[in-house]
Amino acid sequence: MTDDVLVVHGGTPLHGEIRVRGAKNLVSKAMVAALLGESESRLYDVPRIRDVEVVRGLLELHGVRVSEGPDGELIFDPSNVEEANVDEINVHAGSSRIPILFCGPLLHRLGRAFIPNLGGCRIGDRPIDFHLNALREFGAVVDKTPEGLHIAAPRGLRGAKLTLPYPSVGATEQVLLTAVRAEGTTELRNAAVEPEIIDLICVLQKMGAIINVHTDRVLRIEGVPSLSGYRHRPLPDRLEAASWACAALATHGDVYVRGARQVDMSTFLNVFRTIGGAFEVDDSPEGGIRFWHPGGELRAVALETDVHPGLMTDWQQPLVVALTQARGLSIVHETVYEQRFGFTEALVKMGATIQLYRECLGSTPCRFGQRNFLHSAVISGPSKLHAADLEIPDLRGGFSHFIAALAAEGTSRVYGVSLINRGYEDFEAKLTALGAHIERP
Ligand code: EPZ
């Protein structure tokens, strides 16, 4: 356990520059898409993070040859796709949720797929019913066993008319990755349209897919008999960029996030400005966004997370830390995941005043009201944060703990830091580059 601890001496503003690479939540899906191609694919600017390692390992277990080029380039050769050993898949998948997206591509390539029991951040129940119902509509047969899911498509996959009960990112990706090579037309209603999904559609179009994005969350996909490989530069990681922006704000710092792109972050930027943060967009080819605390007091605000183009749920946790420093009462209604405020317990321990509520404190339609989920938060600030011993609960909540420890007075110990490497490349090196006083015990 001791090698998984960082000591954080708080109270120093973060100053300097870091760079974000391709978005974790696109890169991992584009890697799965490479399985669908009949020729080599090349993905550029891939971050060195644990989620990428997991997907790479799963691809290799299925016979895809993966090699590396310069500057984060990954090359996938899918000419020998083969079935993998169930035990090896189970060991390798670890706590990732990406394996569920292997279904469509493996069914097309091999007629069968095995999917281990899924992990992922514990931020809610995280069921996969939408995925399995969609696969069944395409003609797949799902057999649930204690070791995982055995899925087969004895008569191939056929296009289907589908409506998601909620615009789930993963289920939309599932449908895309399955429909592109299914026979006939697929119509998906109530689809997610996050920028990472639009970028995945770009990847698939490069491979030869025909996908139309209509208004009102409707996608229409014309299945094609075969796909080729792709060359793709992913959209930048807007979740990581927002995390560093909030770290700059909460520590009274000034951070230039090279690679951050305005168009993917406009909802976040509006909130950042509303609460008193300053930013400047640099549109040059190698540009980014500079985020800083302009002095004076931060302002309280009422927020609700939502599917795109609403305020992304992964922006909520770092924003909450910044809101502990804002004057007045802030209200945050989380409508995407039912249990995404677990990380606030540690903030309260550090001196923040945060009260959680079961009620919907906001007007966005939400599935969690009257269901006993503490999914609204009221934050009263500004609070002086003091150091504490912290245990990383999940990826975004964990980063937020770091922000709090950096903003706090005194020395904190943060346990379980390796979880952060799932989604943040060179996390410790970036903190050091920004002048944070951190050390291994
Ligand atoms: C993706 O998760 C991201 N993960 C999440 O980021 C992100 O928070 C989320 O989308 C929302 O934008 C990846 O891309 C790897 P969902 P995903 O399906 O696809 C419910 C991070 O830290 N649901 O859109 O798993 C579900 O319980 C992670 O980078 C069902 O009920 O999210 C949730 O309440 C955390 N049944 C809601 O839909 C299903 O079958 C949205 O989940 C599927 C989902």
mmCIF file of C-alpha atoms in Angstrom, residues 12-337:
data_model
loop_
_atom_site.group_PDB
_atom_site.id
_atom_site.type_symbol
_atom_site.label_atom_id
_atom_site.label_comp_id
_atom_site.label_asym_id
_atom_site.label_seq_id
_atom_site.Cartn_x
_atom_site.Cartn_y
_atom_site.Cartn_z
ATOM 1 C CA THR A 12 0.945 26.617 -3.199
ATOM 2 C CA PRO A 13 -0.853 27.947 -6.294
ATOM 3 C CA LEU A 14 -0.364 25.829 -9.414
ATOM 4 C CA HIS A 15 1.507 27.761 -12.084
ATOM 5 C CA GLY A 16 2.774 26.681 -15.483
ATOM 6 C CA GLU A 17 1.858 24.613 -18.492
ATOM 7 C CA ILE A 18 0.755 21.046 -19.091
ATOM 8 C CA ARG A 19 -0.517 19.291 -22.208
ATOM 9 C CA VAL A 20 -3.539 17.069 -22.682
ATOM 10 C CA ARG A 21 -3.553 14.366 -25.346
ATOM 11 C CA GLY A 22 -6.305 12.379 -27.048
ATOM 12 C CA ALA A 23 -9.463 11.941 -24.983
ATOM 13 C CA LYS A 24 -9.475 8.783 -22.878
ATOM 14 C CA ASN A 25 -13.169 8.259 -23.605
ATOM 15 C CA LEU A 26 -12.625 8.330 -27.367
ATOM 16 C CA VAL A 27 -9.227 6.657 -27.622
ATOM 17 C CA SER A 28 -10.354 3.461 -25.895
ATOM 18 C CA LYS A 29 -13.396 3.183 -28.227
ATOM 19 C CA ALA A 30 -11.389 3.964 -31.371
ATOM 20 C CA MET A 31 -9.039 1.143 -30.341
ATOM 21 C CA VAL A 32 -12.003 -1.254 -30.216
ATOM 22 C CA ALA A 33 -13.170 0.022 -33.633
ATOM 23 C CA ALA A 34 -9.828 -1.104 -35.107
ATOM 24 C CA LEU A 35 -11.107 -4.685 -34.623
ATOM 25 C CA LEU A 36 -13.764 -4.013 -37.273
ATOM 26 C CA GLY A 37 -11.276 -3.075 -39.992
ATOM 27 C CA GLU A 38 -9.780 -5.417 -42.525
ATOM 28 C CA SER A 39 -6.576 -3.400 -42.747
ATOM 29 C CA GLU A 40 -4.234 -1.573 -40.398
ATOM 30 C CA SER A 41 -5.417 1.402 -38.264
ATOM 31 C CA ARG A 42 -3.321 4.212 -36.829
ATOM 32 C CA LEU A 43 -4.360 6.289 -33.832
ATOM 33 C CA TYR A 44 -2.264 9.337 -32.942
ATOM 34 C CA ASP A 45 -1.626 11.216 -29.698
ATOM 35 C CA VAL A 46 -2.711 8.349 -27.456
ATOM 36 C CA PRO A 47 -2.068 9.048 -23.752
ATOM 37 C CA ARG A 48 -0.098 6.553 -21.646
ATOM 38 C CA ILE A 49 -2.852 5.660 -19.215
ATOM 39 C CA ARG A 50 -4.035 2.421 -17.640
ATOM 40 C CA ASP A 51 -7.326 2.289 -19.614
ATOM 41 C CA VAL A 52 -5.347 2.289 -22.874
ATOM 42 C CA GLU A 53 -3.113 -0.524 -21.571
ATOM 43 C CA VAL A 54 -6.162 -2.602 -20.677
ATOM 44 C CA VAL A 55 -7.779 -2.210 -24.107
ATOM 45 C CA ARG A 56 -4.458 -2.853 -25.828
ATOM 46 C CA GLY A 57 -4.040 -6.071 -23.854
ATOM 47 C CA LEU A 58 -7.575 -7.200 -24.713
ATOM 48 C CA LEU A 59 -6.982 -6.519 -28.411
ATOM 49 C CA GLU A 60 -3.731 -8.494 -28.270
ATOM 50 C CA LEU A 61 -5.504 -11.399 -26.564
ATOM 51 C CA HIS A 62 -7.820 -11.421 -29.604
ATOM 52 C CA GLY A 63 -4.971 -11.626 -32.073
ATOM 53 C CA VAL A 64 -4.634 -7.936 -32.980
ATOM 54 C CA ARG A 65 -0.974 -6.941 -33.331
ATOM 55 C CA VAL A 66 -0.378 -3.593 -31.660
ATOM 56 C CA SER A 67 2.802 -1.580 -32.172
ATOM 57 C CA GLU A 68 3.926 1.911 -31.261
ATOM 58 C CA GLY A 69 5.039 4.810 -33.400
ATOM 59 C CA PRO A 70 6.429 8.158 -32.247
ATOM 60 C CA ASP A 71 4.488 10.707 -30.137
ATOM 61 C CA GLY A 72 1.836 8.380 -28.801
ATOM 62 C CA GLU A 73 0.983 6.707 -32.107
ATOM 63 C CA LEU A 74 -0.546 3.226 -31.882
ATOM 64 C CA ILE A 75 -0.782 0.924 -34.903
ATOM 65 C CA PHE A 76 -3.277 -1.944 -34.994
ATOM 66 C CA ASP A 77 -3.043 -4.898 -37.349
ATOM 67 C CA PRO A 78 -6.324 -6.854 -37.160
ATOM 68 C CA SER A 79 -5.579 -9.398 -39.898
ATOM 69 C CA ASN A 80 -5.546 -12.383 -37.495
ATOM 70 C CA VAL A 81 -8.430 -11.822 -35.115
ATOM 71 C CA GLU A 82 -9.038 -14.957 -33.038
ATOM 72 C CA GLU A 83 -10.967 -16.110 -30.009
ATOM 73 C CA ALA A 84 -9.316 -15.435 -26.661
ATOM 74 C CA ASN A 85 -9.120 -17.586 -23.568
ATOM 75 C CA VAL A 86 -11.921 -16.743 -21.114
ATOM 76 C CA ASP A 87 -9.669 -16.854 -18.032
ATOM 77 C CA GLU A 88 -7.103 -14.603 -19.668
ATOM 78 C CA ILE A 89 -9.789 -12.076 -20.617
ATOM 79 C CA ASN A 90 -11.077 -12.123 -17.057
ATOM 80 C CA VAL A 91 -7.640 -11.542 -15.562
ATOM 81 C CA HIS A 92 -6.720 -8.871 -18.041
ATOM 82 C CA ALA A 93 -9.925 -6.809 -18.092
ATOM 83 C CA GLY A 94 -9.372 -5.896 -14.444
ATOM 84 C CA SER A 95 -11.761 -3.174 -13.414
ATOM 85 C CA SER A 96 -12.384 -1.708 -16.878
ATOM 86 C CA ARG A 97 -15.827 -1.265 -18.452
ATOM 87 C CA ILE A 98 -14.564 -1.126 -22.043
ATOM 88 C CA PRO A 99 -14.809 -4.934 -22.664
ATOM 89 C CA ILE A 100 -18.582 -4.611 -23.163
ATOM 90 C CA LEU A 101 -17.845 -2.658 -26.354
ATOM 91 C CA PHE A 102 -15.982 -5.620 -27.867
ATOM 92 C CA CYS A 103 -19.339 -7.385 -28.442
ATOM 93 C CA GLY A 104 -20.329 -6.025 -31.867
ATOM 94 C CA PRO A 105 -16.851 -6.180 -33.447
ATOM 95 C CA LEU A 106 -16.191 -9.708 -32.126
ATOM 96 C CA LEU A 107 -19.614 -10.947 -33.233
ATOM 97 C CA HIS A 108 -18.893 -9.628 -36.722
ATOM 98 C CA ARG A 109 -15.378 -11.070 -36.834
ATOM 99 C CA LEU A 110 -15.876 -14.375 -35.026
ATOM 100 C CA GLY A 111 -19.599 -14.924 -34.509
ATOM 101 C CA ARG A 112 -18.986 -15.140 -30.743
ATOM 102 C CA ALA A 113 -17.824 -12.947 -27.873
ATOM 103 C CA PHE A 114 -17.024 -13.445 -24.200
ATOM 104 C CA ILE A 115 -17.402 -10.422 -21.941
ATOM 105 C CA PRO A 116 -16.119 -10.554 -18.344
ATOM 106 C CA ASN A 117 -18.062 -9.160 -15.414
ATOM 107 C CA LEU A 118 -17.481 -5.434 -15.609
ATOM 108 C CA GLY A 119 -15.837 -3.027 -13.213
ATOM 109 C CA GLY A 120 -15.299 0.696 -13.625
ATOM 110 C CA CYS A 121 -15.584 3.567 -11.161
ATOM 111 C CA ARG A 122 -18.096 2.951 -8.354
ATOM 112 C CA ILE A 123 -20.251 5.996 -8.964
ATOM 113 C CA GLY A 124 -23.592 4.262 -9.266
ATOM 114 C CA ASP A 125 -25.033 0.899 -10.168
ATOM 115 C CA ARG A 126 -23.690 1.130 -13.761
ATOM 116 C CA PRO A 127 -25.885 -1.570 -15.317
ATOM 117 C CA ILE A 128 -25.479 -2.842 -18.909
ATOM 118 C CA ASP A 129 -29.135 -3.579 -19.673
ATOM 119 C CA PHE A 130 -29.260 -1.042 -22.542
ATOM 120 C CA HIS A 131 -26.245 -2.744 -24.155
ATOM 121 C CA LEU A 132 -27.668 -6.249 -23.894
ATOM 122 C CA ASN A 133 -31.150 -5.259 -25.052
ATOM 123 C CA ALA A 134 -29.667 -3.553 -28.117
ATOM 124 C CA LEU A 135 -27.481 -6.576 -28.943
ATOM 125 C CA ARG A 136 -30.528 -8.847 -28.701
ATOM 126 C CA GLU A 137 -32.422 -6.557 -31.112
ATOM 127 C CA PHE A 138 -29.561 -7.043 -33.590
ATOM 128 C CA GLY A 139 -30.105 -10.800 -33.288
ATOM 129 C CA ALA A 140 -27.459 -11.739 -30.714
ATOM 130 C CA VAL A 141 -28.096 -14.409 -28.097
ATOM 131 C CA VAL A 142 -26.803 -13.579 -24.615
ATOM 132 C CA ASP A 143 -25.968 -16.303 -22.107
ATOM 133 C CA LYS A 144 -25.177 -15.021 -18.606
ATOM 134 C CA THR A 145 -22.829 -17.319 -16.640
ATOM 135 C CA PRO A 146 -20.961 -16.814 -13.342
ATOM 136 C CA GLU A 147 -17.679 -16.196 -15.255
ATOM 137 C CA GLY A 148 -19.244 -13.560 -17.540
ATOM 138 C CA LEU A 149 -21.379 -13.197 -20.664
ATOM 139 C CA HIS A 150 -21.207 -15.554 -23.624
ATOM 140 C CA ILE A 151 -22.724 -13.849 -26.648
ATOM 141 C CA ALA A 152 -23.302 -15.407 -30.046
ATOM 142 C CA ALA A 153 -24.824 -14.380 -33.364
ATOM 143 C CA PRO A 154 -25.602 -17.703 -35.047
ATOM 144 C CA ARG A 155 -27.479 -16.058 -37.929
ATOM 145 C CA GLY A 156 -25.398 -12.880 -38.192
ATOM 146 C CA LEU A 157 -26.471 -9.402 -37.040
ATOM 147 C CA ARG A 158 -29.310 -7.445 -38.640
ATOM 148 C CA GLY A 159 -30.045 -3.717 -38.425
ATOM 149 C CA ALA A 160 -32.728 -2.746 -35.907
ATOM 150 C CA LYS A 161 -34.964 0.108 -34.791
ATOM 151 C CA LEU A 162 -33.919 1.047 -31.282
ATOM 152 C CA THR A 163 -34.742 3.665 -28.662
ATOM 153 C CA LEU A 164 -32.539 4.082 -25.609
ATOM 154 C CA PRO A 165 -34.383 4.694 -22.313
ATOM 155 C CA TYR A 166 -31.647 7.277 -21.537
ATOM 156 C CA PRO A 167 -28.966 8.746 -23.853
ATOM 157 C CA SER A 168 -26.201 6.476 -22.562
ATOM 158 C CA VAL A 169 -22.735 7.095 -23.997
ATOM 159 C CA GLY A 170 -21.653 3.462 -23.813
ATOM 160 C CA ALA A 171 -24.906 2.044 -25.211
ATOM 161 C CA THR A 172 -24.779 4.502 -28.135
ATOM 162 C CA GLU A 173 -21.214 3.361 -28.844
ATOM 163 C CA GLN A 174 -22.355 -0.244 -28.585
ATOM 164 C CA VAL A 175 -25.023 0.365 -31.224
ATOM 165 C CA LEU A 176 -22.596 2.219 -33.520
ATOM 166 C CA LEU A 177 -19.898 -0.456 -33.296
ATOM 167 C CA THR A 178 -22.492 -3.151 -34.020
ATOM 168 C CA ALA A 179 -24.678 -1.427 -36.635
ATOM 169 C CA VAL A 180 -21.885 -0.362 -38.998
ATOM 170 C CA ARG A 181 -21.468 -3.937 -40.224
ATOM 171 C CA ALA A 182 -24.946 -5.306 -39.510
ATOM 172 C CA GLU A 183 -27.130 -6.183 -42.465
ATOM 173 C CA GLY A 184 -29.497 -3.327 -43.414
ATOM 174 C CA THR A 185 -30.415 -0.082 -41.654
ATOM 175 C CA THR A 186 -30.297 0.715 -37.951
ATOM 176 C CA GLU A 187 -32.135 3.639 -36.429
ATOM 177 C CA LEU A 188 -31.186 4.706 -32.931
ATOM 178 C CA ARG A 189 -33.406 7.169 -31.074
ATOM 179 C CA ASN A 190 -32.461 9.024 -27.890
ATOM 180 C CA ALA A 191 -28.772 8.532 -28.689
ATOM 181 C CA ALA A 192 -25.959 10.239 -26.770
ATOM 182 C CA VAL A 193 -24.231 12.931 -28.835
ATOM 183 C CA GLU A 194 -21.181 13.728 -26.696
ATOM 184 C CA PRO A 195 -18.186 15.052 -28.659
ATOM 185 C CA GLU A 196 -16.435 11.707 -28.050
ATOM 186 C CA ILE A 197 -19.344 9.961 -29.829
ATOM 187 C CA ILE A 198 -19.183 12.337 -32.784
ATOM 188 C CA ASP A 199 -15.442 11.654 -32.972
ATOM 189 C CA LEU A 200 -16.081 7.895 -32.922
ATOM 190 C CA ILE A 201 -18.522 8.425 -35.800
ATOM 191 C CA CYS A 202 -15.682 10.209 -37.650
ATOM 192 C CA VAL A 203 -13.404 7.205 -37.041
ATOM 193 C CA LEU A 204 -16.054 4.804 -38.348
ATOM 194 C CA GLN A 205 -16.761 6.998 -41.384
ATOM 195 C CA LYS A 206 -13.040 6.912 -42.235
ATOM 196 C CA MET A 207 -13.319 3.121 -42.126
ATOM 197 C CA GLY A 208 -16.145 3.116 -44.684
ATOM 198 C CA ALA A 209 -19.239 3.286 -42.467
ATOM 199 C CA ILE A 210 -22.367 5.250 -43.385
ATOM 200 C CA ILE A 211 -23.761 7.045 -40.335
ATOM 201 C CA ASN A 212 -26.190 9.966 -40.406
ATOM 202 C CA VAL A 213 -26.628 12.187 -37.370
ATOM 203 C CA HIS A 214 -30.105 13.711 -37.393
ATOM 204 C CA THR A 215 -31.616 16.318 -35.098
ATOM 205 C CA ASP A 216 -33.203 15.246 -31.820
ATOM 206 C CA ARG A 217 -30.684 12.521 -30.973
ATOM 207 C CA VAL A 218 -31.483 10.245 -33.912
ATOM 208 C CA LEU A 219 -28.714 8.250 -35.616
ATOM 209 C CA ARG A 220 -29.265 6.249 -38.823
ATOM 210 C CA ILE A 221 -26.644 3.730 -39.836
ATOM 211 C CA GLU A 222 -26.548 1.866 -43.153
ATOM 212 C CA GLY A 223 -24.678 -1.384 -42.592
ATOM 213 C CA VAL A 224 -21.822 -2.149 -45.008
ATOM 214 C CA PRO A 225 -20.288 -5.591 -45.705
ATOM 215 C CA SER A 226 -16.729 -4.654 -44.809
ATOM 216 C CA LEU A 227 -14.648 -1.850 -43.298
ATOM 217 C CA SER A 228 -11.026 -0.838 -43.738
ATOM 218 C CA GLY A 229 -8.599 0.607 -41.192
ATOM 219 C CA TYR A 230 -8.358 4.302 -40.262
ATOM 220 C CA ARG A 231 -5.878 7.041 -39.446
ATOM 221 C CA HIS A 232 -7.189 9.317 -36.755
ATOM 222 C CA ARG A 233 -6.085 12.113 -34.450
ATOM 223 C CA PRO A 234 -8.495 12.065 -31.473
ATOM 224 C CA LEU A 235 -10.248 15.059 -29.987
ATOM 225 C CA PRO A 236 -8.362 16.344 -26.936
ATOM 226 C CA ASP A 237 -9.318 15.243 -23.446
ATOM 227 C CA ARG A 238 -11.843 17.850 -22.322
ATOM 228 C CA LEU A 239 -12.358 16.108 -18.970
ATOM 229 C CA GLU A 240 -8.699 16.248 -18.054
ATOM 230 C CA ALA A 241 -8.497 19.855 -19.277
ATOM 231 C CA ALA A 242 -11.391 20.865 -16.998
ATOM 232 C CA SER A 243 -9.776 19.072 -14.059
ATOM 233 C CA TRP A 244 -6.613 21.176 -14.400
ATOM 234 C CA ALA A 245 -8.687 24.327 -14.918
ATOM 235 C CA CYS A 246 -10.407 23.739 -11.572
ATOM 236 C CA ALA A 247 -7.072 22.965 -9.923
ATOM 237 C CA ALA A 248 -5.827 26.359 -11.123
ATOM 238 C CA LEU A 249 -8.918 28.083 -9.755
ATOM 239 C CA ALA A 250 -9.039 26.348 -6.372
ATOM 240 C CA THR A 251 -5.329 26.997 -5.690
ATOM 241 C CA HIS A 252 -5.396 30.653 -6.903
ATOM 242 C CA GLY A 253 -3.113 29.553 -9.730
ATOM 243 C CA ASP A 254 -2.598 30.028 -13.458
ATOM 244 C CA VAL A 255 -2.374 26.971 -15.732
ATOM 245 C CA TYR A 256 -2.033 26.828 -19.503
ATOM 246 C CA VAL A 257 -3.592 23.581 -20.758
ATOM 247 C CA ARG A 258 -2.009 22.985 -24.134
ATOM 248 C CA GLY A 259 -4.289 20.949 -26.382
ATOM 249 C CA ALA A 260 -7.556 22.031 -24.682
ATOM 250 C CA ARG A 261 -10.186 23.025 -27.242
ATOM 251 C CA GLN A 262 -12.912 25.604 -26.720
ATOM 252 C CA VAL A 263 -15.597 23.963 -28.852
ATOM 253 C CA ASP A 264 -15.715 20.813 -26.703
ATOM 254 C CA MET A 265 -15.730 22.748 -23.441
ATOM 255 C CA SER A 266 -18.061 25.680 -23.969
ATOM 256 C CA THR A 267 -20.574 24.650 -21.268
ATOM 257 C CA PHE A 268 -17.738 24.226 -18.783
ATOM 258 C CA LEU A 269 -16.190 27.554 -19.786
ATOM 259 C CA ASN A 270 -19.487 29.343 -19.097
ATOM 260 C CA VAL A 271 -19.606 27.903 -15.585
ATOM 261 C CA PHE A 272 -15.919 28.638 -15.008
ATOM 262 C CA ARG A 273 -16.513 32.286 -15.925
ATOM 263 C CA THR A 274 -19.760 32.521 -13.918
ATOM 264 C CA ILE A 275 -18.039 31.457 -10.714
ATOM 265 C CA GLY A 276 -15.266 33.986 -11.253
ATOM 266 C CA GLY A 277 -12.521 32.100 -13.085
ATOM 267 C CA ALA A 278 -10.704 33.657 -16.038
ATOM 268 C CA PHE A 279 -9.640 31.945 -19.252
ATOM 269 C CA GLU A 280 -8.099 32.828 -22.568
ATOM 270 C CA VAL A 281 -8.399 30.691 -25.688
ATOM 271 C CA ASP A 282 -5.336 30.286 -27.899
ATOM 272 C CA ASP A 283 -6.547 29.084 -31.305
ATOM 273 C CA SER A 284 -3.115 28.615 -32.865
ATOM 274 C CA PRO A 285 -2.428 25.082 -34.235
ATOM 275 C CA GLU A 286 -0.471 24.024 -31.132
ATOM 276 C CA GLY A 287 -2.661 26.171 -28.866
ATOM 277 C CA GLY A 288 -4.802 25.540 -25.835
ATOM 278 C CA ILE A 289 -6.594 27.399 -23.066
ATOM 279 C CA ARG A 290 -5.077 29.343 -20.173
ATOM 280 C CA PHE A 291 -7.104 29.166 -16.959
ATOM 281 C CA TRP A 292 -6.458 31.330 -13.925
ATOM 282 C CA HIS A 293 -7.829 32.870 -10.748
ATOM 283 C CA PRO A 294 -8.066 36.597 -11.442
ATOM 284 C CA GLY A 295 -8.168 37.593 -7.771
ATOM 285 C CA GLY A 296 -11.169 38.634 -5.700
ATOM 286 C CA GLU A 297 -13.838 36.254 -4.451
ATOM 287 C CA LEU A 298 -15.363 33.344 -6.370
ATOM 288 C CA ARG A 299 -19.157 33.366 -6.715
ATOM 289 C CA ALA A 300 -21.626 30.630 -5.725
ATOM 290 C CA VAL A 301 -23.745 29.107 -8.473
ATOM 291 C CA ALA A 302 -26.543 26.581 -9.108
ATOM 292 C CA LEU A 303 -25.540 23.751 -11.473
ATOM 293 C CA GLU A 304 -27.070 20.615 -12.928
ATOM 294 C CA THR A 305 -25.141 17.918 -14.724
ATOM 295 C CA ASP A 306 -26.699 16.486 -17.855
ATOM 296 C CA VAL A 307 -25.934 14.682 -21.078
ATOM 297 C CA HIS A 308 -24.300 16.734 -23.838
ATOM 298 C CA PRO A 309 -24.674 19.633 -24.508
ATOM 299 C CA GLY A 310 -25.371 20.000 -20.776
ATOM 300 C CA LEU A 311 -22.740 20.194 -18.058
ATOM 301 C CA MET A 312 -20.745 16.966 -18.234
ATOM 302 C CA THR A 313 -20.952 14.798 -15.091
ATOM 303 C CA ASP A 314 -17.147 14.349 -15.049
ATOM 304 C CA TRP A 315 -16.719 18.117 -14.652
ATOM 305 C CA GLN A 316 -18.833 18.126 -11.510
ATOM 306 C CA GLN A 317 -16.275 16.848 -8.974
ATOM 307 C CA PRO A 318 -13.429 19.293 -9.687
ATOM 308 C CA LEU A 319 -15.969 22.126 -9.882
ATOM 309 C CA VAL A 320 -17.332 21.214 -6.439
ATOM 310 C CA VAL A 321 -13.852 21.660 -4.945
ATOM 311 C CA ALA A 322 -13.610 25.119 -6.543
ATOM 312 C CA LEU A 323 -17.101 25.926 -5.210
ATOM 313 C CA THR A 324 -15.950 25.285 -1.636
ATOM 314 C CA GLN A 325 -13.963 28.504 -2.163
ATOM 315 C CA ALA A 326 -16.909 30.536 -3.522
ATOM 316 C CA ARG A 327 -18.896 32.979 -1.387
ATOM 317 C CA GLY A 328 -22.468 31.887 -0.719
ATOM 318 C CA LEU A 329 -24.556 28.783 -1.287
ATOM 319 C CA SER A 330 -23.903 26.686 -4.383
ATOM 320 C CA ILE A 331 -26.315 23.975 -5.460
ATOM 321 C CA VAL A 332 -25.289 21.019 -7.612
ATOM 322 C CA HIS A 333 -27.882 18.554 -8.956
ATOM 323 C CA GLU A 334 -26.267 15.404 -10.413
ATOM 324 C CA THR A 335 -28.646 13.841 -12.954
ATOM 325 C CA VAL A 336 -26.360 11.375 -14.790
ATOM 326 C CA TYR A 337 -25.096 9.085 -11.998
#
